[in-house]
Amino acid sequence: MRGPIVIGGNGHSGTRVFCNLVTLGGVFTGIEHVTRRSDSADLRIISLLNRWVEPYLFDQLSANDLERMRAAFRRRLLLYFPIRSIKWGFKNPRTMLILPFLDQILKDMKFIHVIRDGRDVSLGNPFVTNNRYVPAFLASEERGLCPEEQMILFWGRSNQAAAEYGNQNMKDRYLQIRWEDLCREPLRQTEEICRFAECSKGNISELARVVRTPASLGRWKTYPDPQRRKVEETGRQWLQQFGYV
């Protein structure tokens, strides 16, 4: 049984394009007419994520609860991926938040960690004031910060946690790629993604045509200097870590 290719990152980070690339490259990402979307964005596991991610992040699950969570995910994924002899995978941004859990239940899984500039994630993001996972990554005194500052703290710490786990525990089963790099170097980055996912269909030039630079890339630059500086200073540690400043 092959391990899956799992794609995750913060919301609005471009994960769907990564999923489209590996799907066109021959990775099975869902049963046609059964999953809600052609790119397997949710595989109808949204209800599972809604049920389990929050208590998992806040460390509210007992040993029995964790076993129920494991059983629920195994059942759902087996339903949509009954044939495990072929390359298969799925994407959902929130998989990044439960990466250690997924790595434990999905033998030999590979993870593509998509990172987008935290300033773009924090400024202009429609979910900046409606993300129930943010408080899990904040100290109590940080919960009084403005939503954009809270979001970049969430961005930095959640990506750092995934990167540390991936690099330390998954080694060559972990791939980190910035959304901006895929947009700037579609051929080079598509080749790396397809190598990692062991894609067997299409050529790199054809697959790279899926990549389109969105108008929202770099939108943080359009915001007033005081607002930008506040977000940058709050998230500077992680903006530096991931090569944005």
XYZ file of C-alpha atoms in Angstrom:
245
model
C 0.000 0.000 0.000
C 1.454 3.352 -1.038
C 1.531 6.291 1.311
C -0.436 9.342 0.132
C 0.731 12.739 -1.065
C -0.843 15.213 1.370
C -0.843 18.945 0.583
C -1.415 21.599 3.226
C -0.655 25.145 4.298
C -2.446 28.206 5.562
C -5.715 29.041 3.836
C -5.376 31.135 0.660
C -1.792 29.933 0.174
C -2.218 28.323 -3.252
C -2.604 24.704 -2.147
C -5.245 24.039 -4.800
C -2.777 24.712 -7.617
C -0.322 22.240 -6.090
C -3.090 19.634 -5.972
C -4.006 20.312 -9.598
C -0.373 19.786 -10.597
C -0.007 16.383 -8.961
C -3.454 15.299 -10.169
C -2.561 16.084 -13.781
C 0.735 14.343 -13.125
C -1.014 11.074 -12.378
C -1.694 11.132 -8.647
C -5.206 9.882 -7.876
C -6.913 12.561 -5.777
C -10.475 11.309 -5.480
C -13.301 9.396 -7.069
C -15.002 11.314 -9.875
C -18.610 12.309 -9.076
C -18.135 11.210 -5.463
C -15.874 13.851 -4.034
C -17.377 17.312 -4.040
C -14.643 18.927 -6.069
C -12.452 17.736 -8.882
C -9.332 18.694 -6.936
C -10.407 16.800 -3.804
C -10.287 19.989 -1.801
C -12.318 18.445 0.968
C -13.110 14.778 0.143
C -16.110 15.327 2.391
C -13.770 15.297 5.349
C -14.734 18.866 6.208
C -17.000 17.550 8.942
C -14.104 15.557 10.393
C -11.808 18.562 10.335
C -14.484 20.720 11.914
C -15.003 18.112 14.615
C -11.415 17.234 15.473
C -8.861 19.905 14.538
C -9.843 22.445 17.178
C -9.785 20.110 20.218
C -6.593 18.525 18.847
C -4.828 21.897 18.712
C -6.058 22.923 22.160
C -4.947 19.555 23.618
C -8.477 18.716 24.736
C -8.576 15.089 23.563
C -8.310 12.099 25.854
C -6.611 8.877 24.768
C -10.029 7.465 23.869
C -10.866 10.596 21.886
C -7.630 10.307 19.913
C -8.414 6.702 19.055
C -11.872 7.756 17.830
C -10.239 10.487 15.752
C -7.823 7.993 14.200
C -10.628 5.562 13.393
C -12.794 8.296 11.864
C -10.058 9.505 9.516
C -9.075 5.986 8.490
C -12.676 5.091 7.628
C -13.276 8.237 5.615
C -10.059 8.018 3.631
C -10.606 4.338 2.880
C -14.053 5.231 1.508
C -12.637 7.697 -1.024
C -9.383 5.865 -1.725
C -10.311 2.168 -1.799
C -7.505 1.290 -4.244
C -4.183 1.914 -2.540
C -1.905 0.237 -5.087
C -1.696 3.447 -7.141
C -0.300 6.843 -6.224
C -2.963 8.754 -4.312
C -3.280 11.886 -2.261
C -5.420 14.796 -1.142
C -5.178 18.395 -0.081
C -6.724 20.516 2.601
C -5.029 23.539 4.163
C -5.780 22.312 7.680
C -3.757 19.140 7.200
C -0.756 21.278 8.129
C -2.223 21.816 11.586
C -2.522 18.093 12.285
C 0.602 16.928 10.454
C 1.967 14.754 13.320
C -1.409 13.020 13.643
C -1.656 12.287 9.918
C 1.931 11.065 9.785
C 1.118 8.564 12.528
C -1.956 7.090 10.834
C -0.854 7.216 7.177
C 2.166 4.997 6.703
C 4.868 6.468 4.449
C 2.835 9.584 3.633
C 4.593 12.503 1.969
C 3.718 16.093 2.797
C 3.920 19.121 0.513
C 4.039 22.170 2.767
C 2.886 25.277 0.901
C 3.950 28.599 2.396
C 2.772 32.038 1.322
C 4.124 35.399 2.501
C 2.627 36.001 5.943
C 1.952 39.616 5.061
C -0.358 38.493 2.246
C -1.976 35.955 4.567
C -2.573 38.618 7.224
C -3.525 41.648 5.125
C -6.588 41.305 2.909
C -7.458 37.789 4.046
C -11.263 37.495 4.422
C -10.786 34.945 7.205
C -8.493 37.088 9.327
C -11.273 37.748 11.855
C -12.955 34.362 11.615
C -10.314 31.714 12.273
C -11.027 29.680 15.363
C -7.604 28.031 15.327
C -5.639 31.248 15.806
C -5.981 31.356 19.631
C -4.287 27.953 19.909
C -1.063 29.630 18.750
C -1.294 32.759 20.916
C -0.198 33.586 24.444
C -2.979 35.000 26.601
C -1.533 38.514 26.434
C -1.459 38.365 22.618
C -5.193 37.876 22.272
C -5.729 41.619 22.588
C -3.680 42.368 19.480
C -5.405 43.463 16.278
C -6.648 40.622 14.014
C -3.847 41.123 11.485
C -1.162 40.804 14.156
C -2.840 37.723 15.577
C -2.996 36.225 12.097
C 0.699 36.677 11.380
C 1.556 35.093 14.736
C -0.657 32.162 13.776
C 0.954 32.060 10.328
C 4.461 32.073 11.748
C 3.986 29.579 14.538
C 1.807 27.132 12.613
C 4.236 27.035 9.688
C 7.204 26.747 12.026
C 5.593 23.805 13.829
C 4.907 22.002 10.547
C 8.392 22.739 9.209
C 10.094 21.510 12.369
C 8.055 18.321 12.444
C 8.573 17.658 8.753
C 12.311 18.268 8.776
C 12.953 16.351 11.986
C 10.595 13.414 11.569
C 9.695 13.016 7.897
C 13.033 13.914 6.296
C 12.784 13.159 2.548
C 9.013 12.647 2.870
C 8.645 16.387 3.493
C 8.807 19.127 0.856
C 8.463 22.841 1.581
C 7.747 25.208 -1.309
C 6.767 28.853 -1.234
C 3.785 29.869 -3.355
C 5.749 32.868 -4.618
C 8.551 30.621 -5.866
C 6.107 28.469 -7.832
C 4.672 31.602 -9.453
C 8.123 33.018 -10.300
C 9.733 29.762 -11.424
C 6.885 27.505 -12.540
C 9.039 25.115 -14.577
C 11.685 24.571 -11.929
C 9.256 24.246 -9.035
C 6.822 22.054 -10.984
C 9.693 19.696 -11.737
C 10.536 19.504 -8.031
C 6.904 18.902 -7.041
C 6.484 16.161 -9.637
C 9.740 14.492 -8.638
C 8.645 14.467 -5.004
C 5.135 13.202 -5.817
C 6.486 10.646 -8.306
C 4.205 11.933 -11.050
C 3.980 9.669 -14.081
C 1.903 11.670 -16.565
C 2.419 14.792 -18.655
C 5.603 16.735 -19.229
C 6.833 19.524 -17.006
C 6.155 22.294 -19.535
C 2.530 21.235 -19.937
C 1.953 20.816 -16.221
C 3.528 24.178 -15.406
C 0.831 25.910 -17.461
C -1.544 25.266 -14.564
C 0.341 27.902 -12.583
C -1.076 31.414 -12.819
C 0.198 34.295 -10.721
C -2.845 35.713 -8.901
C -3.509 39.435 -8.740
C -3.455 39.126 -4.954
C 0.231 38.157 -4.857
C 2.021 40.897 -2.932
C -1.220 42.627 -1.970
C 0.342 43.563 1.373
C 2.301 46.271 -0.455
C -0.935 48.181 -1.146
C -1.688 48.700 2.545
C -0.746 51.868 4.474
C 2.783 51.909 5.895
C 1.705 51.939 9.565
C -0.454 48.843 9.082
C 2.250 47.041 7.124
C 4.959 47.886 9.653
C 2.860 46.624 12.547
C 2.337 43.256 10.857
C 5.956 43.008 9.723
C 7.377 43.740 13.158
C 5.060 41.249 14.829
C 5.953 38.502 12.390
C 9.556 39.438 11.600
C 11.032 36.293 13.176
C 9.111 34.028 10.805
C 9.278 36.330 7.790
C 13.046 36.021 8.144
C 12.912 32.274 8.767
C 10.981 31.647 5.562
C 12.980 34.107 3.475
C 10.553 36.995 3.070
C 12.645 39.740 4.681
